[in-house]
Coordinates of C-alpha atoms in Angstrom, one line a residue:
Chain A
M1 CA 45.7 9.6 17.7
T2 CA 48.3 11.4 15.8
A3 CA 52.0 10.6 15.7
P4 CA 54.2 13.6 16.9
Q5 CA 55.6 15.9 14.3
P6 CA 57.9 16.0 12.3
W7 CA 56.3 13.2 10.5
K8 CA 58.5 10.8 8.5
S9 CA 57.6 10.1 4.9
E10 CA 57.0 6.5 4.0
S11 CA 55.8 4.2 1.3
M12 CA 52.3 2.9 1.5
R13 CA 53.1 0.1 -0.9
G14 CA 56.0 -0.9 1.3
Y15 CA 53.8 -1.4 4.3
F16 CA 51.2 -3.3 2.1
G17 CA 53.9 -5.7 0.9
K18 CA 55.2 -6.4 4.4
A19 CA 51.7 -6.9 5.7
L20 CA 50.9 -9.4 3.0
V21 CA 54.0 -11.5 3.8
A22 CA 53.0 -11.6 7.5
L23 CA 49.4 -12.4 6.6
G24 CA 50.5 -15.1 4.2
K25 CA 52.5 -16.8 7.0
A26 CA 49.4 -16.8 9.3
N27 CA 46.9 -17.7 6.6
P28 CA 47.8 -20.6 4.3
D29 CA 44.7 -19.9 2.3
L30 CA 45.8 -16.4 1.3
V31 CA 46.7 -16.1 -2.3
V32 CA 47.7 -13.1 -4.5
V33 CA 47.0 -12.5 -8.2
G34 CA 49.1 -9.9 -10.0
A35 CA 49.0 -8.2 -13.4
D36 CA 52.5 -7.2 -14.3
T37 CA 52.8 -4.7 -11.5
T38 CA 53.9 -7.0 -8.7
E39 CA 57.3 -5.4 -8.2
S40 CA 55.9 -1.9 -8.2
I41 CA 53.2 -2.6 -5.7
K42 CA 55.4 -4.9 -3.6
T43 CA 53.4 -8.1 -3.9
V44 CA 56.6 -9.5 -5.3
D45 CA 57.8 -10.1 -1.7
F46 CA 54.8 -12.3 -1.0
G47 CA 55.7 -14.2 -4.2
K48 CA 59.3 -14.7 -2.9
A49 CA 58.0 -16.0 0.4
F50 CA 55.2 -18.2 -1.1
P51 CA 56.0 -18.7 -4.8
E52 CA 53.1 -21.2 -5.3
R53 CA 50.6 -18.7 -4.0
L54 CA 51.3 -15.7 -6.3
F55 CA 49.7 -15.9 -9.7
Q56 CA 51.0 -13.6 -12.4
V57 CA 48.5 -13.2 -15.2
G58 CA 50.2 -10.4 -17.1
I59 CA 48.5 -7.3 -18.4
A60 CA 45.1 -8.8 -18.1
E61 CA 43.3 -7.2 -15.3
P62 CA 39.8 -8.5 -16.1
N63 CA 41.3 -12.0 -16.0
M64 CA 43.0 -11.1 -12.7
M65 CA 39.7 -10.2 -11.1
S66 CA 37.8 -13.3 -12.3
V67 CA 40.8 -15.6 -11.4
A68 CA 40.8 -14.1 -7.9
A69 CA 37.1 -14.7 -7.7
G70 CA 37.5 -18.3 -8.8
L71 CA 40.2 -18.8 -6.2
A72 CA 37.9 -17.2 -3.6
A73 CA 35.0 -19.4 -4.6
A74 CA 37.2 -22.4 -3.8
G75 CA 37.9 -21.1 -0.3
K76 CA 40.9 -18.9 -0.8
I77 CA 41.3 -15.3 0.5
A78 CA 42.4 -13.8 -2.8
F79 CA 44.2 -10.5 -3.1
A80 CA 44.0 -8.9 -6.6
A81 CA 46.5 -6.1 -6.5
T82 CA 47.6 -3.6 -9.1
Y83 CA 47.3 0.1 -9.9
S84 CA 44.0 1.8 -9.1
V85 CA 43.0 2.7 -12.6
F86 CA 43.2 -0.9 -13.7
G87 CA 41.8 -2.4 -10.4
S88 CA 38.7 -0.2 -10.6
A89 CA 37.6 1.5 -13.8
H90 CA 39.2 -0.9 -16.3
T91 CA 37.7 -3.9 -14.6
Y92 CA 34.5 -2.4 -13.2
N93 CA 32.0 -4.8 -14.6
V94 CA 34.1 -7.8 -13.9
I95 CA 34.4 -6.7 -10.3
R96 CA 30.6 -6.0 -10.3
Q97 CA 29.6 -9.5 -11.6
N98 CA 32.4 -11.8 -10.3
V99 CA 33.3 -10.1 -7.0
A100 CA 30.6 -7.9 -5.7
Y101 CA 27.5 -9.8 -6.9
T102 CA 29.1 -13.1 -5.7
K103 CA 30.1 -11.6 -2.3
L104 CA 33.4 -13.6 -2.6
N105 CA 36.5 -13.0 -0.5
V106 CA 38.4 -11.0 -3.0
K107 CA 40.5 -8.1 -1.7
I108 CA 41.3 -5.6 -4.3
F109 CA 44.3 -3.6 -3.2
C110 CA 45.4 -0.8 -5.4
S111 CA 48.2 1.6 -5.4
H112 CA 48.7 4.7 -7.7
A113 CA 45.4 6.3 -6.9
G114 CA 44.8 9.9 -7.5
L115 CA 46.9 12.8 -8.7
S116 CA 50.0 11.8 -6.7
V117 CA 50.9 9.3 -9.4
G118 CA 52.6 12.4 -10.8
R119 CA 54.4 12.5 -14.1
D120 CA 52.6 9.5 -15.6
G121 CA 49.7 11.9 -16.1
A122 CA 46.0 11.7 -16.3
T123 CA 45.7 8.2 -17.8
H124 CA 47.1 6.9 -14.6
Q125 CA 45.7 9.4 -12.1
I126 CA 42.4 7.9 -11.3
N127 CA 40.3 10.3 -9.2
E128 CA 37.0 8.4 -9.7
D129 CA 37.6 5.0 -8.1
I130 CA 36.1 5.7 -4.6
G131 CA 32.9 6.7 -6.3
L132 CA 32.8 3.7 -8.5
M133 CA 33.5 1.3 -5.7
R134 CA 31.3 2.7 -3.0
G135 CA 28.4 2.4 -5.5
L136 CA 28.8 -1.4 -5.6
P137 CA 26.4 -3.2 -3.2
G138 CA 28.2 -4.8 -0.3
M139 CA 31.7 -3.5 -1.3
T140 CA 33.8 -2.4 1.7
V141 CA 35.9 0.6 0.7
L142 CA 39.1 1.5 2.5
V143 CA 41.4 4.5 2.0
P144 CA 44.3 4.4 4.4
A145 CA 45.9 7.6 5.6
D146 CA 49.5 6.5 5.6
G147 CA 51.9 3.5 5.3
P148 CA 51.2 1.8 8.7
E149 CA 47.4 2.2 8.2
T150 CA 47.8 0.6 4.7
G151 CA 49.3 -2.5 6.5
R152 CA 46.4 -2.4 9.0
C153 CA 43.9 -2.3 6.1
A154 CA 45.4 -5.4 4.6
E155 CA 45.0 -7.1 8.0
A156 CA 41.5 -5.9 8.4
A157 CA 40.6 -7.0 4.9
V158 CA 41.6 -10.6 5.7
S159 CA 39.3 -10.6 8.7
T160 CA 36.5 -8.9 6.8
K161 CA 34.0 -11.2 5.1
G162 CA 33.4 -10.5 1.4
P163 CA 34.8 -8.1 -1.1
V164 CA 37.1 -5.2 -0.1
Y165 CA 38.5 -2.4 -2.2
C166 CA 41.5 -0.5 -0.8
R167 CA 43.2 2.4 -2.6
F168 CA 46.4 4.2 -1.7
S169 CA 49.0 6.4 -3.2
R170 CA 52.2 5.9 -5.2
A171 CA 53.9 8.8 -3.4
D172 CA 55.5 8.5 0.0
V173 CA 53.2 10.1 2.5
P174 CA 53.7 11.4 6.0
T175 CA 53.2 8.8 8.7
I176 CA 50.7 10.4 10.9
T177 CA 49.1 7.4 12.7
D178 CA 50.5 6.0 15.9
P179 CA 52.1 2.5 15.8
G180 CA 49.7 1.5 18.6
D181 CA 46.6 2.6 16.7
R182 CA 44.0 0.1 16.1
F183 CA 42.1 -0.1 12.9
E184 CA 38.5 -1.2 12.7
V185 CA 36.5 -1.4 9.5
G186 CA 33.6 1.0 9.6
K187 CA 35.1 3.2 12.3
A188 CA 36.4 6.7 11.6
T189 CA 39.3 7.8 13.7
L190 CA 39.3 11.0 15.6
M191 CA 42.8 12.4 14.9
R192 CA 42.3 15.7 16.8
D193 CA 39.4 16.9 18.8
G194 CA 37.9 20.3 18.2
V195 CA 34.6 22.2 18.6
D196 CA 34.4 24.9 15.9
I197 CA 34.6 22.9 12.7
T198 CA 35.3 19.4 11.5
L199 CA 37.8 18.5 8.8
V200 CA 37.1 15.0 7.4
G201 CA 39.9 13.6 5.3
C202 CA 40.9 10.4 3.7
G203 CA 44.2 9.1 2.3
L204 CA 47.1 11.5 2.1
M205 CA 44.7 14.4 2.7
V206 CA 44.4 13.5 6.4
S207 CA 47.8 14.9 7.1
R208 CA 46.8 18.1 5.2
C209 CA 43.7 18.4 7.4
L210 CA 46.0 18.2 10.5
Q211 CA 48.2 21.0 9.0
A212 CA 45.1 23.0 8.3
A213 CA 43.9 22.5 11.9
D214 CA 47.3 23.8 13.0
A215 CA 46.8 26.9 10.9
L216 CA 43.3 27.4 12.1
A217 CA 44.4 27.0 15.8
K218 CA 46.6 30.1 15.3
E219 CA 43.3 32.0 14.5
K220 CA 41.8 30.6 17.7
V221 CA 39.7 28.2 15.7
S222 CA 39.5 24.7 17.2
A223 CA 39.2 22.2 14.4
R224 CA 38.3 18.6 14.8
V225 CA 40.1 16.2 12.4
I226 CA 38.6 12.9 11.4
N227 CA 40.4 10.2 9.4
L228 CA 37.7 8.6 7.3
S229 CA 39.8 5.5 6.3
T230 CA 36.6 3.5 5.9
V231 CA 34.5 5.1 3.2
K232 CA 32.1 2.2 3.3
P233 CA 30.4 1.2 5.5
L234 CA 30.3 4.8 6.6
D235 CA 30.7 5.7 10.3
V236 CA 27.5 7.7 10.4
A237 CA 27.6 8.1 14.2
T238 CA 31.0 9.8 14.3
L239 CA 30.0 12.1 11.4
D240 CA 26.6 12.9 13.0
R241 CA 28.3 13.8 16.3
A242 CA 30.8 16.0 14.4
A243 CA 27.9 17.8 12.7
R244 CA 26.0 18.4 15.9
E245 CA 29.1 19.3 18.0
T246 CA 31.0 21.5 15.5
G247 CA 28.3 22.8 13.2
G248 CA 30.3 22.6 10.0
I249 CA 32.2 20.1 8.0
V250 CA 35.0 20.2 5.3
T251 CA 35.9 17.1 3.5
A252 CA 39.2 16.6 1.7
E253 CA 40.2 13.9 -0.7
E254 CA 42.6 13.0 -3.5
H255 CA 39.6 12.2 -5.7
T256 CA 36.9 14.0 -7.6
V257 CA 34.5 16.0 -5.4
I258 CA 31.6 14.7 -7.5
H259 CA 31.2 11.2 -6.0
G260 CA 33.9 10.7 -3.4
I261 CA 33.9 11.0 0.4
G262 CA 32.4 14.5 0.2
G263 CA 29.2 13.1 -1.3
A264 CA 29.2 10.2 1.1
V265 CA 29.6 12.4 4.1
A266 CA 27.1 15.0 2.8
S267 CA 24.4 12.4 2.3
A268 CA 24.8 11.1 5.9
V269 CA 25.0 14.6 7.4
V270 CA 22.0 16.0 5.4
E271 CA 19.9 13.0 6.5
H272 CA 20.7 13.4 10.2
H273 CA 21.7 17.0 11.1
P274 CA 22.4 19.3 8.1
V275 CA 25.2 21.7 8.6
P276 CA 27.1 23.9 6.1
M277 CA 29.8 21.9 4.3
A278 CA 32.6 22.5 1.8
F279 CA 34.4 20.0 -0.4
V280 CA 38.1 20.0 -1.1
G281 CA 39.2 17.7 -3.9
V282 CA 39.7 17.4 -7.6
Q283 CA 37.0 19.3 -9.6
D284 CA 35.4 17.9 -12.8
V285 CA 38.7 17.7 -14.7
F286 CA 41.4 15.3 -15.5
G287 CA 44.9 15.7 -14.1
E288 CA 48.2 16.1 -16.0
S289 CA 51.8 15.3 -15.7
G290 CA 53.8 17.0 -13.0
E291 CA 55.3 16.4 -9.6
A292 CA 52.8 15.4 -7.0
E293 CA 53.2 18.5 -5.0
E294 CA 52.9 20.8 -8.0
L295 CA 49.7 19.0 -8.9
F296 CA 48.3 19.3 -5.4
V297 CA 48.9 23.1 -5.6
K298 CA 47.5 23.4 -9.1
Y299 CA 44.4 21.3 -8.4
G300 CA 43.7 22.7 -4.9
L301 CA 44.6 19.8 -2.6
T302 CA 46.7 21.7 -0.1
A303 CA 46.4 22.3 3.6
A304 CA 45.8 26.0 2.8
K305 CA 42.8 25.1 0.7
V306 CA 41.4 23.0 3.5
A307 CA 41.8 25.9 5.9
D308 CA 40.3 28.3 3.4
A309 CA 37.3 26.0 3.0
A310 CA 36.9 25.8 6.8
R311 CA 36.9 29.6 7.0
G312 CA 34.3 29.8 4.2
V313 CA 32.0 27.3 6.0
M314 CA 32.3 29.3 9.3
K315 CA 31.6 32.6 7.5
R316 CA 28.5 31.1 5.8
R317 CA 27.1 30.0 9.1
G318 CA 27.8 33.3 10.7
R319 CA 31.0 32.6 12.6
Chain B
M1 CA 38.7 -45.4 -22.0
V2 CA 35.5 -46.5 -20.3
E3 CA 33.0 -48.4 -22.3
I4 CA 29.8 -46.5 -22.8
T5 CA 26.8 -48.8 -23.0
E6 CA 23.7 -48.4 -25.1
E7 CA 21.8 -48.2 -21.9
T8 CA 23.8 -45.2 -20.8
I9 CA 23.3 -43.4 -24.1
A10 CA 19.5 -44.1 -24.0
H11 CA 19.4 -42.8 -20.4
L12 CA 21.2 -39.6 -21.4
K13 CA 18.9 -39.1 -24.4
K14 CA 15.9 -39.5 -22.1
E15 CA 17.3 -37.0 -19.6
A16 CA 18.1 -34.5 -22.3
T17 CA 14.6 -34.6 -23.6
I18 CA 13.3 -33.9 -20.1
L19 CA 15.6 -30.9 -19.8
R20 CA 14.5 -29.6 -23.2
R21 CA 10.9 -29.7 -22.1
H22 CA 11.8 -27.8 -19.0
I23 CA 13.6 -25.2 -21.1
I24 CA 10.5 -24.7 -23.3
E25 CA 8.1 -24.5 -20.3
M26 CA 10.3 -22.2 -18.2
T27 CA 10.8 -19.7 -20.9
H28 CA 7.2 -19.9 -22.2
V29 CA 5.5 -19.4 -18.8
V30 CA 7.4 -16.2 -18.1
Q31 CA 7.6 -15.2 -21.8
S32 CA 11.3 -14.4 -21.3
G33 CA 14.7 -16.0 -21.4
H34 CA 17.0 -17.6 -23.9
P35 CA 15.7 -21.0 -25.2
G36 CA 18.0 -21.2 -28.3
G37 CA 21.3 -21.4 -26.6
S38 CA 19.9 -23.5 -23.7
L39 CA 18.8 -26.1 -26.2
S40 CA 22.1 -26.1 -28.0
A41 CA 24.0 -26.7 -24.8
C42 CA 21.5 -29.2 -23.5
D43 CA 23.4 -32.4 -24.4
L44 CA 26.7 -31.1 -23.1
V45 CA 25.0 -30.2 -19.8
T46 CA 23.1 -33.5 -19.7
A47 CA 26.3 -35.5 -20.2
L48 CA 28.1 -33.6 -17.5
Y49 CA 25.3 -33.7 -14.9
F50 CA 24.1 -37.2 -15.5
H51 CA 27.3 -39.0 -16.2
V52 CA 30.5 -37.1 -15.4
L53 CA 30.3 -34.6 -12.6
R54 CA 30.9 -35.7 -9.0
V55 CA 28.4 -33.6 -7.2
D56 CA 26.1 -34.2 -4.2
P57 CA 22.7 -32.7 -4.6
K58 CA 22.1 -33.1 -0.8
N59 CA 25.3 -31.3 -0.1
P60 CA 25.8 -28.7 -2.8
S61 CA 28.8 -27.1 -1.1
W62 CA 30.7 -30.4 -0.6
P63 CA 34.3 -29.1 -0.8
D64 CA 35.6 -31.9 -3.1
R65 CA 32.8 -31.7 -5.7
D66 CA 33.6 -31.1 -9.3
R67 CA 32.8 -27.5 -10.4
F68 CA 30.6 -26.7 -13.4
V69 CA 30.8 -23.1 -14.6
L70 CA 28.3 -21.8 -17.1
S71 CA 30.1 -18.9 -18.7
K72 CA 27.2 -18.3 -21.2
G73 CA 24.9 -17.3 -18.3
H74 CA 21.9 -16.6 -20.5
A75 CA 21.6 -20.4 -21.1
C76 CA 20.8 -20.9 -17.4
P77 CA 17.4 -22.6 -18.1
V78 CA 19.3 -25.7 -19.1
W79 CA 21.5 -25.5 -15.9
Y80 CA 18.5 -25.0 -13.6
A81 CA 16.7 -27.9 -15.3
A82 CA 19.6 -30.2 -14.8
L83 CA 20.1 -29.1 -11.2
A84 CA 16.4 -29.7 -10.5
E85 CA 16.4 -33.1 -12.2
R86 CA 19.5 -34.0 -10.2
G87 CA 17.6 -33.1 -7.0
F88 CA 19.4 -29.8 -6.0
F89 CA 15.9 -28.2 -5.6
P90 CA 12.3 -29.1 -6.4
V91 CA 11.4 -29.5 -10.1
E92 CA 8.3 -27.4 -9.5
E93 CA 10.5 -24.5 -8.7
L94 CA 11.6 -24.3 -12.3
L95 CA 8.5 -22.4 -13.2
T96 CA 9.5 -19.5 -10.9
F97 CA 12.3 -18.8 -13.4
R98 CA 12.7 -15.0 -13.8
M99 CA 9.8 -14.3 -11.5
I100 CA 9.9 -11.9 -8.5
D101 CA 11.3 -13.6 -5.3
S102 CA 12.6 -16.6 -7.3
R103 CA 15.8 -18.4 -6.6
L104 CA 16.2 -18.8 -10.3
Q105 CA 17.4 -15.5 -11.6
G106 CA 17.4 -14.5 -15.2
H107 CA 21.1 -15.0 -15.2
P108 CA 23.0 -17.2 -12.7
E109 CA 23.6 -15.8 -9.2
L110 CA 26.1 -17.4 -6.9
G111 CA 24.8 -18.2 -3.4
T112 CA 21.1 -18.2 -4.3
T113 CA 20.5 -21.3 -6.4
P114 CA 21.6 -24.6 -4.9
G115 CA 24.3 -26.0 -7.2
V116 CA 25.0 -22.8 -9.1
E117 CA 28.8 -22.2 -9.0
N118 CA 29.2 -18.8 -10.6
A119 CA 27.6 -15.5 -11.6
A120 CA 27.4 -14.9 -15.3
G121 CA 25.5 -12.7 -17.7
A122 CA 28.1 -10.3 -18.8
E123 CA 29.9 -12.5 -21.3
G124 CA 33.4 -13.8 -21.3
Q125 CA 34.2 -14.0 -17.6
G126 CA 33.5 -17.7 -16.9
L127 CA 36.7 -19.2 -18.2
S128 CA 38.8 -16.8 -16.1
F129 CA 36.7 -17.8 -13.0
S130 CA 37.3 -21.5 -14.0
V131 CA 41.0 -20.9 -14.2
G132 CA 40.9 -19.5 -10.6
L133 CA 39.0 -22.6 -9.4
A134 CA 41.4 -24.9 -11.2
L135 CA 44.4 -23.1 -9.6
A136 CA 42.8 -23.5 -6.2
A137 CA 42.3 -27.3 -6.7
R138 CA 45.9 -27.7 -7.8
L139 CA 47.2 -25.6 -4.9
D140 CA 45.3 -27.8 -2.5
H141 CA 46.3 -31.1 -4.3
K142 CA 42.6 -31.9 -4.7
P143 CA 41.4 -34.2 -7.4
W144 CA 38.2 -32.3 -8.2
R145 CA 38.0 -30.9 -11.8
V146 CA 36.5 -27.8 -13.4
Y147 CA 34.2 -27.9 -16.5
C148 CA 33.2 -24.6 -18.2
I149 CA 30.8 -24.1 -21.0
M150 CA 31.3 -21.0 -23.1
G151 CA 29.2 -19.7 -25.9
D152 CA 30.7 -19.1 -29.3
G153 CA 29.7 -15.5 -29.0
E154 CA 32.0 -15.3 -26.0
Q155 CA 34.9 -16.0 -28.3
D156 CA 34.5 -12.4 -29.3
V157 CA 35.4 -11.3 -25.8
G158 CA 39.0 -10.3 -25.0
Q159 CA 38.9 -11.7 -21.5
T160 CA 38.2 -15.2 -22.9
W161 CA 41.7 -15.1 -24.5
E162 CA 43.3 -13.6 -21.4
A163 CA 41.9 -16.7 -19.6
A164 CA 43.1 -19.0 -22.4
M165 CA 46.7 -17.7 -22.0
A166 CA 46.5 -18.2 -18.2
G167 CA 45.1 -21.7 -18.4
A168 CA 47.9 -22.7 -20.7
K169 CA 50.6 -20.9 -18.7
Y170 CA 49.6 -22.8 -15.6
G171 CA 49.1 -26.1 -17.5
L172 CA 45.7 -26.6 -16.0
D173 CA 44.9 -30.2 -17.0
N174 CA 42.2 -30.2 -14.4
L175 CA 40.2 -27.7 -16.5
T176 CA 38.0 -28.7 -19.4
A177 CA 36.3 -26.0 -21.4
F178 CA 33.6 -26.4 -24.0
V179 CA 32.6 -24.0 -26.8
D180 CA 28.9 -24.4 -27.6
R181 CA 29.6 -23.7 -31.3
N182 CA 26.0 -23.1 -32.5
G183 CA 27.1 -20.4 -34.9
I184 CA 24.6 -17.8 -33.8
Q185 CA 24.8 -14.9 -31.4
Q186 CA 22.2 -12.3 -30.5
E187 CA 22.2 -10.3 -33.7
G188 CA 23.1 -12.9 -36.2
R189 CA 25.5 -15.6 -37.5
T190 CA 28.8 -15.5 -35.6
E191 CA 30.8 -15.4 -38.9
D192 CA 28.9 -12.3 -39.9
I193 CA 29.0 -10.5 -36.6
M194 CA 32.7 -11.3 -35.9
P195 CA 34.3 -14.2 -37.7
L196 CA 35.8 -16.8 -35.4
E197 CA 37.2 -19.3 -37.8
P198 CA 39.6 -20.9 -37.8
L199 CA 38.6 -21.4 -34.2
M200 CA 40.5 -24.6 -33.6
D201 CA 43.7 -23.0 -34.8
K202 CA 43.2 -20.1 -32.4
W203 CA 42.9 -22.4 -29.4
R204 CA 45.8 -24.5 -30.6
A205 CA 47.9 -21.4 -30.9
F206 CA 47.0 -20.6 -27.3
N207 CA 48.6 -24.0 -26.4
W208 CA 45.4 -25.8 -25.4
N209 CA 44.6 -29.4 -26.3
V210 CA 41.8 -28.9 -28.8
L211 CA 39.1 -31.4 -29.7
T212 CA 36.1 -30.9 -32.0
I213 CA 33.0 -33.0 -31.8
D214 CA 29.3 -33.2 -32.6
G215 CA 27.9 -31.6 -29.5
H216 CA 24.7 -33.6 -29.7
D217 CA 26.4 -37.0 -29.9
F218 CA 26.7 -38.4 -26.4
R219 CA 29.4 -40.9 -27.4
Q220 CA 31.5 -38.1 -28.8
I221 CA 30.9 -35.9 -25.8
L222 CA 31.9 -38.6 -23.3
A223 CA 34.9 -39.6 -25.4
A224 CA 36.1 -36.0 -25.5
I225 CA 35.8 -35.7 -21.8
D226 CA 37.7 -38.9 -21.4
E227 CA 40.5 -37.6 -23.5
A228 CA 40.5 -34.4 -21.6
H229 CA 40.9 -36.3 -18.3
S230 CA 43.9 -38.3 -19.7
T231 CA 45.6 -35.2 -21.2
K232 CA 48.4 -34.0 -18.9
G233 CA 50.1 -30.7 -18.7
R234 CA 47.6 -28.5 -20.5
P235 CA 43.9 -27.7 -20.4
T236 CA 41.5 -29.1 -23.0
V237 CA 38.9 -27.2 -25.0
V238 CA 36.2 -29.1 -26.7
I239 CA 34.7 -27.2 -29.6
A240 CA 31.2 -28.8 -29.8
R241 CA 29.4 -28.2 -33.0
T242 CA 25.8 -27.7 -32.0
V243 CA 22.5 -26.4 -33.4
K244 CA 20.9 -23.4 -31.8
G245 CA 17.4 -24.5 -30.7
K246 CA 18.3 -28.2 -31.1
G247 CA 15.4 -30.5 -30.5
V248 CA 12.6 -28.3 -31.7
S249 CA 12.5 -28.3 -35.5
F250 CA 11.1 -24.8 -36.0
M251 CA 13.5 -23.3 -33.5
E252 CA 16.6 -24.9 -34.9
N253 CA 19.2 -22.5 -36.4
K254 CA 16.8 -19.5 -36.0
I255 CA 18.4 -16.3 -34.7
K256 CA 15.1 -15.2 -33.3
Y257 CA 15.1 -17.9 -30.6
H258 CA 18.3 -16.7 -29.0
G259 CA 16.1 -14.6 -26.8
A260 CA 12.5 -15.2 -27.6
A261 CA 10.0 -17.5 -25.9
T262 CA 7.4 -19.6 -27.7
T263 CA 3.9 -18.3 -28.6
P264 CA 1.0 -20.5 -27.4
D265 CA 0.8 -22.4 -30.7
E266 CA 4.6 -22.8 -30.9
Y267 CA 4.6 -24.0 -27.3
T268 CA 2.2 -26.8 -28.0
A269 CA 4.0 -27.8 -31.1
A270 CA 7.4 -27.7 -29.3
L271 CA 6.3 -29.9 -26.5
A272 CA 4.7 -32.3 -28.9
E273 CA 8.0 -32.7 -30.7
L274 CA 9.5 -33.4 -27.3
G275 CA 7.0 -36.2 -26.6
V276 CA 4.4 -34.4 -24.6
P277 CA 0.9 -35.0 -26.0
P278 CA -1.2 -31.8 -26.5

């Protein structure tokens, strides 16, 4: 369930780095391959703890992916970690052939996903990686909602067989999960129960869904909030129940609405129990330089937008 | 250096001819696949599988086996032929190549074919994968070695050179790479499509131990591998001058046979050249 407000803002990368060190202690076969971003994404701490198990290949992400695959083929649990734009789009066919097709134990962990990269601009703000990765056969796709969940995703990736892609944000995000929460791959988390509408978020949009639910509560609308931290395999049962019990769904993601979690949720819902839906996320556009929060406002990724979308869904279905 | 007997050479030549027959048959039956580059790499693969590699056909996943990585995945007919002749799977299965439900995919798939160590097809990824394997062997203080055959067309690919830098950085003397330098890629001569020369100088500049040999001379192949084994502190690349389509006169040095199977008449003629009576 949800941590009490006010939430503190924390670094997702920080939790990832700490989790890797702990996992490295417990798993002598865990190795990390980096591509000139190890300080930024905090794999450098793993390198300090286990210098012989961190391989720095420079600005050569295709090589990073294949080297990780080779290490995994020899029995290692290989983390390939960098920024999302490089760890997905730039290396897509290498991931496809050497990681997904081979079903090897490569764990791709990427920070700097989405608009919240901020001032670096559109070249670095990848809003397409969830779609790319969930299309790959057998790829597990994780999108943690906050720092602690990012650490739990790293733990879960180690105990998950085969390839995993996990994306998170550069920006500090509100810590909304409870320290005692368990994380299970393939299980969506009910953050708040409700009966009138369901808000399904991933990543930093989950906290915005909770804020939207607060706003709706003032209008006597009881909104259910689901944290879809596993995008694949999709927790169809939880989504189906939400469709049947609340009769409407809004998805919210720091990603294009074209092929992100909105599309994934809609496919499942339409197949089982169609209900009106709305999709909050980046439209068919590239981002731009700016502060994360300015970008969220400009590109429609706010709690207010989520609440508006919920009102729209309820209006369309007649309530 | 280990003495190579005439008997060994004769044995390798005989095995190579058998593999060449399989390549022609496999690609002919399904009228698909890449005979040219399979034939050019045939003697390298034969030397490795019938003299060098420590592998166990009865236990393909033996952890301490040497690893062979075929980066130029389209040449998998020669790999499948070698694996079958070494007993990894039945020789009869070779004729299922590229057919529906076959374990012998058009390009190598990891986990499906006994003995296959990597997935390849998109060019230029195999050397990186080999670097990962070699790093793992070193990390575990294991004596097994990694051998990787690349095509010369793959020298066009940026990732090949990313891998070259990483192999040198980590001083991977347990890694031996080969360039099957047949001079032809899909659309023409390598020097017309994208000039590679001076290729030796390129690899030298990347801090590899560089050897050039005649890739169809078993003595030179084995001597090069011997030298690679005794070279410490850096990986070795063997630039093996080869002939595309080697072993079948009318296929030799022909761009067409990069990706074309034989016609019925050519099939009979090719097999006759390889010692099979019509």
